[in-house]
Amino acid sequence: MASDNEDVKYERLIEVYRPRLRELIVVDQVLDHMPLIETDQKEQIRQKTRTDGNCAGAEHLISAVIKKPHAPGWFRAFVDALIHAGCESAAEYMQVNPPEPEVEAENDYCVKLIQLLSPSLVDMKTDVVCFQCFTRGLLTQEDGEIINSATRNQGNRNGARELLSYIVRGRQGWFSEFLEILRETEHQHLYELTGGSPDSDKKGSEEKRPSVKDEIGAPAAAESCDSRQYLINFTENPEGETDLYEGPPTESSQLPESVNTSQPGLGAASGGTENDDIVLRPYQKDVAKPALEGKNIIICLPTGSGKTRVAVYITKKHLDLRKAEGRSGKAVVLVNKVPLVEQHYSAEFGRFLKHAYKVERVSGDCQLKISFTEIVKKNDVIICTAQILENFLERSNKGEDEGVKLSDLSLIIIDECHHTQKGEVYNHIMMRYLTQKHRNKRLKKEQKEPMPLPQILGLTASPGVGGATKMEKAEDHILRICANLDASRIMTGDLGEHRKEARKTIIHVEDRKKDPFGDVIKHIMNSIHAHADLSPTSDLASQNYEQWVVQKERTAATEENLKVRVCCDHLRRYNEGLDLSNTIRMQDAFSFLNEWHEDEMKKKTTPDEEHVIKITDTERFLCNLFKENKEELQNLAVNAEYENDSLSKLRTKILQEFSSRKEARGIIFTKTRRSAIALSQWIQENPKFADVGVKASHVIGGGDQSVVKPMTTAESRDVLNKFRKGEVNVLIATTVAEEGLDIAACNFVIRYGLVTNEIAMIQALGRGRAEDSSYTLVEVKNTGVVEKECVNEYRITMMDKAIAKIRALNQADYDKRISEFQIQAIMEEKVRMTKKKQKHMQNMKGEVKFSCRSCSKHVCTGDDIQMIEGMHRVNVTPEFSQLFIQRENPSLQDYKTLSYIACKECGQRWGSMMPHRGIDCPSLHVKNFVVTFNGKKISKCTKWIDLNINFPVFDYIEHASRVAESFDAEDEDTE
C-alpha cells in the first residue's frame, strides 16, 4: 500500500510540473535512457516528436511515464534518465528542488529574450560557440554532436538554431555563461544585443559576469537595446510567440507592433534578416524573370544547377508581392517521392523562408496529412507529396468533407515536372487546373466571376523525348508537357563556368569462357519447355524472354491451363536466377532458387494438417527437376573460377575510386531489389573493400508488391541520412534514388547493368554533385546496356535540339500549339470520365468474379469485397474464410503484415492478413486472381485500378459485432 501511495505522490508531482517538463525535456535523448518504455512506444513518441515538435513528443513521453501499471522503481528511473540525458533542470523539479519563483521568472524572461533575438543570434559562429558551451557544461556531448551535425549538413544558421533550442533548457545560470561565451568568442555585437556591457571588450575595463538578476533590465542592456521593454512587449502580446523548446521556428517571429524593428539584426516579419537574402547566379536570374512577372513557366536546368534555389527565390518574391498588395499568398511545393519532402524543407524552403513565412512539410508517412486542410490554412508554404494534394482536391470536388480547392492556392511548384503526363498524379492535378481554366473562359463570356487559379512553376532537368525517333515527335512530347503545365515558356540557361560534367566511362566485360552453372539452369528450363510444349522466341535470360514468359503465363491463367501457367511461373524464377548469376554471385542466384523452391514446398503443406493441398503431376515434375540438379548447382555456385566478369570489373572500379580519392562517396544503381541487397552483402563480406574504407548499404523501394522485403520510409530515410553524414559511403540503390537525391559530396556514380531512358540517364549523371565526379556504366551480359546508353545519348541530343526549336517559336505559334494540346487533353479526360461513370452506373459488381490464378477455383464476386482506407480491398464474408489458409509471411516480417492468405486447394497466395482496429481482415491482391466481368475474362488485371468498380466502404461495426458474437459463442462452449 505504501508503494501505491508513493506512486500516486510521484504522479501528482509530474502532473504539477508537467508544463515545465514539456519545455525542459529533450525527448530523443531521454528516451535513450528509458528501458521501461517499450520499443514500439518509443518509436511512436519519436515519430510524434519529428512531426509535431519536441513539446508534443514530451507530452507523449510524460503520459507514457505515468501510465499504469508502474514497474518497480519507475520514478527513480525517470529521474535518472533526465540526469543522464542532460536535462538537469527537469530533474531538479522532479527531486522537489525547483528554483526560487523569482529565479524561475527571470529564467523565463531570459528564454523569451533569446527567442526574440534569435534572428540575429543565428549568425553566430556556431561551431566555436558550441565548443565553448560544451566545455562549460551548458551542453552535453550528445547535444554537441547534434548541433555539429546540423551545422555540417544544413548550414551554420540551422546549427545555431539547434544550439539555441538546447541552451535554453540548461542549468541555472546558463544565460550568464552564454553571454560570457559570446563575449569571449568575439561576438561583441551579439553580446551587447543580448544584454552585455558595450565596454567589456576594452582593455583595462573591469569585467564582471552578470548574475541572473543582472541579466534582466541591467543598465548596460538598456544602452544597447531596451531588453526589458522587449520582454514586456513580448509577454503582453503572446499571439506571435514561437517556442524555442520545439526547435527551429517554422514561422517568422511576428514581433509586436511596439517593438522597434529597426534595431540591429531584427528584420520585419515579411523580410527576415539581411542575411536571409537569396543570391542567384546570372543564369538563375534569367530563367526566373517570367515567373517573377506572374507567368507560368517550366525551368529546365541540369541537375545540381540550383533549380530549387530559383524556386525558393520565386516563392519569396511571390509571397512578398501578394503581401504588399494586401492579398493572401499560398505556395504549395509538390514532389513525387517522400524523401524529397524533408530535403526541400531542410535544405531550401525552410532554410530561407521560415523566418519570414510559415513553412510546413507533409508526406505520406506524416501524421499531419490527416489535417492537411488546416495545414494549408495556417501556413504560407507547404511542401508535400503530390498525392496528398490530389486526395484533398478530390475531397473538395466530391463535397465529402472539407478539402482543398485550387483557388485556395496562389502558387504551385511542381518538382520533376516531366512526370506531368497521362496517368501520373501531377497530371490529375493539372487536369483540374486546365478544366477550370477552360471553364473560366466561358464564365468571362457570360460576364461572371471566374475562379482564381494559382501560378504554376515546373522544375525539371530533362523533359525527355517520350521514346520519339523523329525530331517532330520529340517536339510534340515536350510541347505536351508544356501544355499540361500551362507553361507560357520553357526556360533554359547557359551555366558557363558553373556547369559540372562528370567524367563518363563505359566498362565492357568479357563473356564467360565457361558457364556450367548457367548451363545447368538452361538445361532445367529447356526440360520445362519440352514438358509444357513451349517454344521460346528469345534467348534465355534476356528481357524479351522475360516478357514472353509473362505473356504466356497470363494467357494460360485466363484459359485455365494449369500446366502451362505453373511451368511459366517456374521459368520466370529460373530466368531471374540466370540474371542474378550474370549480375552478382552464383551463390546468390542459387540461394534465391533454393529458397524459392523451399517456399513452394511449404505452400503444399498446411499448418494444421486438417486437409491436404493438391499437388499436380506437373508440380511434382517441377519439384523433382530442381531436386535432381540441386547438388550440382550448389557445388558450382562456390567455384570462383566461373564467376562473371561484370562483378570483377565492378570490384576493380570501386577499389580504384577509393584508392584515387581522398574521400570517396558514391552510388551504384542496379536493376532489382534482390541484386541491390546482394551487392551490399557482397561488399560488406569482402575484406578488400574494408581495407580501403568502403562502408556500404542499400536503399530500395517501399512497395510490398515484390517477394523481397521492402524498406519502410523510416529505414530508407535512416540510410540516406547516414550516406549524407558519411557513415555510409557507398549506396547500392534501385531507381528509387535516381531522381532528386541531393548529396553534394557524392563524387562517383556507377550504373551496374542498368539503363532505362534518357531522363533516368540525366538524373543518374546528376547524382554526382562534387567536383571531379565520375559516371561509369558497367556492362552486364544480356542487358544490352551499352546499346541503350548510345540510344539515350542520341535522345538527349534530340531533346536539346527540340527545346531550342520550341524556344525559337514566336509566342503566337507557341500559344496556338499549346492550346491545341490542352483542348485535346480536356476532351480525352471528358471521354475517359464518361466511360468511367458509365461503368460505375452499371452497378454490376456481382458480375465481377474472382478465381484462383493457380487452380481456377471460384473464390468470390465483387459483391463480397469492401474497401478500407480507400485502398485495401478486403473480403470478410464467412464463406470466404473457409477457402483459405493463413501462413507466416517471412518476406514482410515487421512490415505492415505478418501473415498472408493462400488457397486451401493449391497453396496459391491470394493476399495478406491486414490488422484493422483490432480485427484481422483478409486483404486481396488482384494480381493473384483471374478476373471475369459479365462472363468475359479480363486478360490484364494486375492492379485494382484496372477494375473500374466502386467497392463499398468496410462496415466495421457489422463485422466487429459478428466477430464478438463468435467469441461469445466460444466462451459459452468453454463454460
mmCIF file with all atom_site columns, C-alpha atoms in Angstrom, residues 786-882:
data_model
loop_
_atom_site.group_PDB
_atom_site.id
_atom_site.type_symbol
_atom_site.label_atom_id
_atom_site.label_alt_id
_atom_site.label_comp_id
_atom_site.label_asym_id
_atom_site.label_entity_id
_atom_site.label_seq_id
_atom_site.pdbx_PDB_ins_code
_atom_site.Cartn_x
_atom_site.Cartn_y
_atom_site.Cartn_z
_atom_site.occupancy
_atom_site.B_iso_or_equiv
_atom_site.pdbx_formal_charge
_atom_site.auth_seq_id
_atom_site.auth_comp_id
_atom_site.auth_asym_id
_atom_site.auth_atom_id
_atom_site.pdbx_PDB_model_num
ATOM 1  C CA . VAL A 1 786 ? 25.808  -0.262  -73.956 1.00 0.00 ? 786 VAL A CA 1
ATOM 2  C CA . GLU A 1 787 ? 23.482  -0.049  -76.949 1.00 0.00 ? 787 GLU A CA 1
ATOM 3  C CA . LYS A 1 788 ? 20.763  1.544   -74.798 1.00 0.00 ? 788 LYS A CA 1
ATOM 4  C CA . GLU A 1 789 ? 23.238  4.102   -73.492 1.00 0.00 ? 789 GLU A CA 1
ATOM 5  C CA . CYS A 1 790 ? 24.151  5.107   -77.042 1.00 0.00 ? 790 CYS A CA 1
ATOM 6  C CA . VAL A 1 791 ? 20.447  5.485   -77.884 1.00 0.00 ? 791 VAL A CA 1
ATOM 7  C CA . ASN A 1 792 ? 19.930  7.634   -74.796 1.00 0.00 ? 792 ASN A CA 1
ATOM 8  C CA . GLU A 1 793 ? 22.846  9.894   -75.716 1.00 0.00 ? 793 GLU A CA 1
ATOM 9  C CA . TYR A 1 794 ? 21.245  10.386  -79.119 1.00 0.00 ? 794 TYR A CA 1
ATOM 10 C CA . ARG A 1 795 ? 17.900  11.150  -77.484 1.00 0.00 ? 795 ARG A CA 1
ATOM 11 C CA . ILE A 1 796 ? 19.481  13.711  -75.160 1.00 0.00 ? 796 ILE A CA 1
ATOM 12 C CA . THR A 1 797 ? 20.920  15.482  -78.195 1.00 0.00 ? 797 THR A CA 1
ATOM 13 C CA . MET A 1 798 ? 17.497  15.323  -79.844 1.00 0.00 ? 798 MET A CA 1
ATOM 14 C CA . MET A 1 799 ? 15.863  16.688  -76.671 1.00 0.00 ? 799 MET A CA 1
ATOM 15 C CA . ASP A 1 800 ? 18.251  19.659  -76.522 1.00 0.00 ? 800 ASP A CA 1
ATOM 16 C CA . LYS A 1 801 ? 17.584  20.473  -80.179 1.00 0.00 ? 801 LYS A CA 1
ATOM 17 C CA . ALA A 1 802 ? 13.809  20.128  -79.692 1.00 0.00 ? 802 ALA A CA 1
ATOM 18 C CA . ILE A 1 803 ? 13.866  22.513  -76.706 1.00 0.00 ? 803 ILE A CA 1
ATOM 19 C CA . ALA A 1 804 ? 15.916  25.004  -78.722 1.00 0.00 ? 804 ALA A CA 1
ATOM 20 C CA . LYS A 1 805 ? 13.380  24.848  -81.587 1.00 0.00 ? 805 LYS A CA 1
ATOM 21 C CA . ILE A 1 806 ? 10.461  25.337  -79.188 1.00 0.00 ? 806 ILE A CA 1
ATOM 22 C CA . ARG A 1 807 ? 12.181  28.327  -77.579 1.00 0.00 ? 807 ARG A CA 1
ATOM 23 C CA . ALA A 1 808 ? 12.739  29.796  -81.046 1.00 0.00 ? 808 ALA A CA 1
ATOM 24 C CA . LEU A 1 809 ? 8.991   29.739  -81.857 1.00 0.00 ? 809 LEU A CA 1
ATOM 25 C CA . ASN A 1 810 ? 7.266   33.112  -81.815 1.00 0.00 ? 810 ASN A CA 1
ATOM 26 C CA . GLN A 1 811 ? 4.817   33.392  -78.930 1.00 0.00 ? 811 GLN A CA 1
ATOM 27 C CA . ALA A 1 812 ? 1.701   33.268  -81.126 1.00 0.00 ? 812 ALA A CA 1
ATOM 28 C CA . ASP A 1 813 ? 2.699   29.960  -82.776 1.00 0.00 ? 813 ASP A CA 1
ATOM 29 C CA . TYR A 1 814 ? 3.739   28.521  -79.415 1.00 0.00 ? 814 TYR A CA 1
ATOM 30 C CA . ASP A 1 815 ? 0.438   29.533  -77.779 1.00 0.00 ? 815 ASP A CA 1
ATOM 31 C CA . LYS A 1 816 ? -1.567  28.037  -80.650 1.00 0.00 ? 816 LYS A CA 1
ATOM 32 C CA . ARG A 1 817 ? 0.136   24.644  -80.383 1.00 0.00 ? 817 ARG A CA 1
ATOM 33 C CA . ILE A 1 818 ? -0.174  24.652  -76.594 1.00 0.00 ? 818 ILE A CA 1
ATOM 34 C CA . SER A 1 819 ? -3.880  25.495  -76.843 1.00 0.00 ? 819 SER A CA 1
ATOM 35 C CA . GLU A 1 820 ? -4.466  22.591  -79.252 1.00 0.00 ? 820 GLU A CA 1
ATOM 36 C CA . PHE A 1 821 ? -2.791  20.125  -76.905 1.00 0.00 ? 821 PHE A CA 1
ATOM 37 C CA . GLN A 1 822 ? -4.790  21.450  -73.941 1.00 0.00 ? 822 GLN A CA 1
ATOM 38 C CA . ILE A 1 823 ? -8.139  21.141  -75.705 1.00 0.00 ? 823 ILE A CA 1
ATOM 39 C CA . GLN A 1 824 ? -7.199  17.619  -76.796 1.00 0.00 ? 824 GLN A CA 1
ATOM 40 C CA . ALA A 1 825 ? -6.258  16.699  -73.207 1.00 0.00 ? 825 ALA A CA 1
ATOM 41 C CA . ILE A 1 826 ? -9.527  18.113  -71.837 1.00 0.00 ? 826 ILE A CA 1
ATOM 42 C CA . MET A 1 827 ? -11.589 16.197  -74.403 1.00 0.00 ? 827 MET A CA 1
ATOM 43 C CA . GLU A 1 828 ? -9.722  12.960  -73.722 1.00 0.00 ? 828 GLU A CA 1
ATOM 44 C CA . GLU A 1 829 ? -10.307 13.433  -69.995 1.00 0.00 ? 829 GLU A CA 1
ATOM 45 C CA . LYS A 1 830 ? -14.034 14.020  -70.538 1.00 0.00 ? 830 LYS A CA 1
ATOM 46 C CA . VAL A 1 831 ? -14.327 10.869  -72.635 1.00 0.00 ? 831 VAL A CA 1
ATOM 47 C CA . ARG A 1 832 ? -12.443 8.881   -70.000 1.00 0.00 ? 832 ARG A CA 1
ATOM 48 C CA . MET A 1 833 ? -14.623 10.185  -67.184 1.00 0.00 ? 833 MET A CA 1
ATOM 49 C CA . THR A 1 834 ? -17.799 9.484   -69.190 1.00 0.00 ? 834 THR A CA 1
ATOM 50 C CA . LYS A 1 835 ? -16.756 5.882   -69.762 1.00 0.00 ? 835 LYS A CA 1
ATOM 51 C CA . LYS A 1 836 ? -15.809 5.564   -66.109 1.00 0.00 ? 836 LYS A CA 1
ATOM 52 C CA . LYS A 1 837 ? -19.187 6.901   -64.969 1.00 0.00 ? 837 LYS A CA 1
ATOM 53 C CA . GLN A 1 838 ? -20.994 4.553   -67.354 1.00 0.00 ? 838 GLN A CA 1
ATOM 54 C CA . LYS A 1 839 ? -19.173 1.579   -65.876 1.00 0.00 ? 839 LYS A CA 1
ATOM 55 C CA . HIS A 1 840 ? -19.900 2.772   -62.369 1.00 0.00 ? 840 HIS A CA 1
ATOM 56 C CA . MET A 1 841 ? -23.573 3.366   -63.182 1.00 0.00 ? 841 MET A CA 1
ATOM 57 C CA . GLN A 1 842 ? -23.892 -0.215  -64.348 1.00 0.00 ? 842 GLN A CA 1
ATOM 58 C CA . ASN A 1 843 ? -23.563 -1.214  -60.693 1.00 0.00 ? 843 ASN A CA 1
ATOM 59 C CA . MET A 1 844 ? -22.862 -4.805  -61.598 1.00 0.00 ? 844 MET A CA 1
ATOM 60 C CA . LYS A 1 845 ? -20.294 -5.763  -59.010 1.00 0.00 ? 845 LYS A CA 1
ATOM 61 C CA . GLY A 1 846 ? -21.948 -9.163  -58.715 1.00 0.00 ? 846 GLY A CA 1
ATOM 62 C CA . GLU A 1 847 ? -20.897 -9.884  -62.301 1.00 0.00 ? 847 GLU A CA 1
ATOM 63 C CA . VAL A 1 848 ? -17.245 -9.412  -61.403 1.00 0.00 ? 848 VAL A CA 1
ATOM 64 C CA . LYS A 1 849 ? -15.953 -12.853 -60.452 1.00 0.00 ? 849 LYS A CA 1
ATOM 65 C CA . PHE A 1 850 ? -12.583 -13.826 -58.963 1.00 0.00 ? 850 PHE A CA 1
ATOM 66 C CA . SER A 1 851 ? -10.978 -17.247 -59.453 1.00 0.00 ? 851 SER A CA 1
ATOM 67 C CA . CYS A 1 852 ? -7.724  -18.611 -58.066 1.00 0.00 ? 852 CYS A CA 1
ATOM 68 C CA . ARG A 1 853 ? -4.953  -17.915 -60.558 1.00 0.00 ? 853 ARG A CA 1
ATOM 69 C CA . SER A 1 854 ? -3.427  -21.337 -59.967 1.00 0.00 ? 854 SER A CA 1
ATOM 70 C CA . CYS A 1 855 ? -6.261  -23.881 -59.664 1.00 0.00 ? 855 CYS A CA 1
ATOM 71 C CA . SER A 1 856 ? -9.121  -21.780 -61.157 1.00 0.00 ? 856 SER A CA 1
ATOM 72 C CA . LYS A 1 857 ? -11.336 -22.351 -58.115 1.00 0.00 ? 857 LYS A CA 1
ATOM 73 C CA . HIS A 1 858 ? -14.124 -19.749 -57.827 1.00 0.00 ? 858 HIS A CA 1
ATOM 74 C CA . VAL A 1 859 ? -13.335 -17.510 -54.863 1.00 0.00 ? 859 VAL A CA 1
ATOM 75 C CA . CYS A 1 860 ? -15.832 -14.651 -54.657 1.00 0.00 ? 860 CYS A CA 1
ATOM 76 C CA . THR A 1 861 ? -17.660 -11.910 -56.545 1.00 0.00 ? 861 THR A CA 1
ATOM 77 C CA . GLY A 1 862 ? -17.378 -8.134  -56.412 1.00 0.00 ? 862 GLY A CA 1
ATOM 78 C CA . ASP A 1 863 ? -20.368 -8.027  -54.041 1.00 0.00 ? 863 ASP A CA 1
ATOM 79 C CA . ASP A 1 864 ? -18.206 -9.656  -51.348 1.00 0.00 ? 864 ASP A CA 1
ATOM 80 C CA . ILE A 1 865 ? -15.480 -7.017  -51.413 1.00 0.00 ? 865 ILE A CA 1
ATOM 81 C CA . GLN A 1 866 ? -15.274 -3.862  -49.297 1.00 0.00 ? 866 GLN A CA 1
ATOM 82 C CA . MET A 1 867 ? -12.766 -1.012  -49.073 1.00 0.00 ? 867 MET A CA 1
ATOM 83 C CA . ILE A 1 868 ? -10.618 0.027   -46.098 1.00 0.00 ? 868 ILE A CA 1
ATOM 84 C CA . GLU A 1 869 ? -8.929  3.445   -46.111 1.00 0.00 ? 869 GLU A CA 1
ATOM 85 C CA . GLY A 1 870 ? -9.747  3.879   -49.778 1.00 0.00 ? 870 GLY A CA 1
ATOM 86 C CA . MET A 1 871 ? -7.067  1.431   -50.929 1.00 0.00 ? 871 MET A CA 1
ATOM 87 C CA . HIS A 1 872 ? -7.325  -2.034  -49.323 1.00 0.00 ? 872 HIS A CA 1
ATOM 88 C CA . ARG A 1 873 ? -9.891  -4.457  -50.802 1.00 0.00 ? 873 ARG A CA 1
ATOM 89 C CA . VAL A 1 874 ? -10.982 -6.952  -48.150 1.00 0.00 ? 874 VAL A CA 1
ATOM 90 C CA . ASN A 1 875 ? -13.338 -9.913  -48.080 1.00 0.00 ? 875 ASN A CA 1
ATOM 91 C CA . VAL A 1 876 ? -14.675 -10.650 -44.570 1.00 0.00 ? 876 VAL A CA 1
ATOM 92 C CA . THR A 1 877 ? -17.546 -12.959 -45.524 1.00 0.00 ? 877 THR A CA 1
ATOM 93 C CA . PRO A 1 878 ? -17.796 -16.238 -43.548 1.00 0.00 ? 878 PRO A CA 1
ATOM 94 C CA . GLU A 1 879 ? -17.866 -18.158 -46.833 1.00 0.00 ? 879 GLU A CA 1
ATOM 95 C CA . PHE A 1 880 ? -14.533 -16.720 -47.928 1.00 0.00 ? 880 PHE A CA 1
ATOM 96 C CA . SER A 1 881 ? -12.884 -17.528 -44.593 1.00 0.00 ? 881 SER A CA 1
ATOM 97 C CA . GLN A 1 882 ? -13.415 -21.243 -45.338 1.00 0.00 ? 882 GLN A CA 1
#
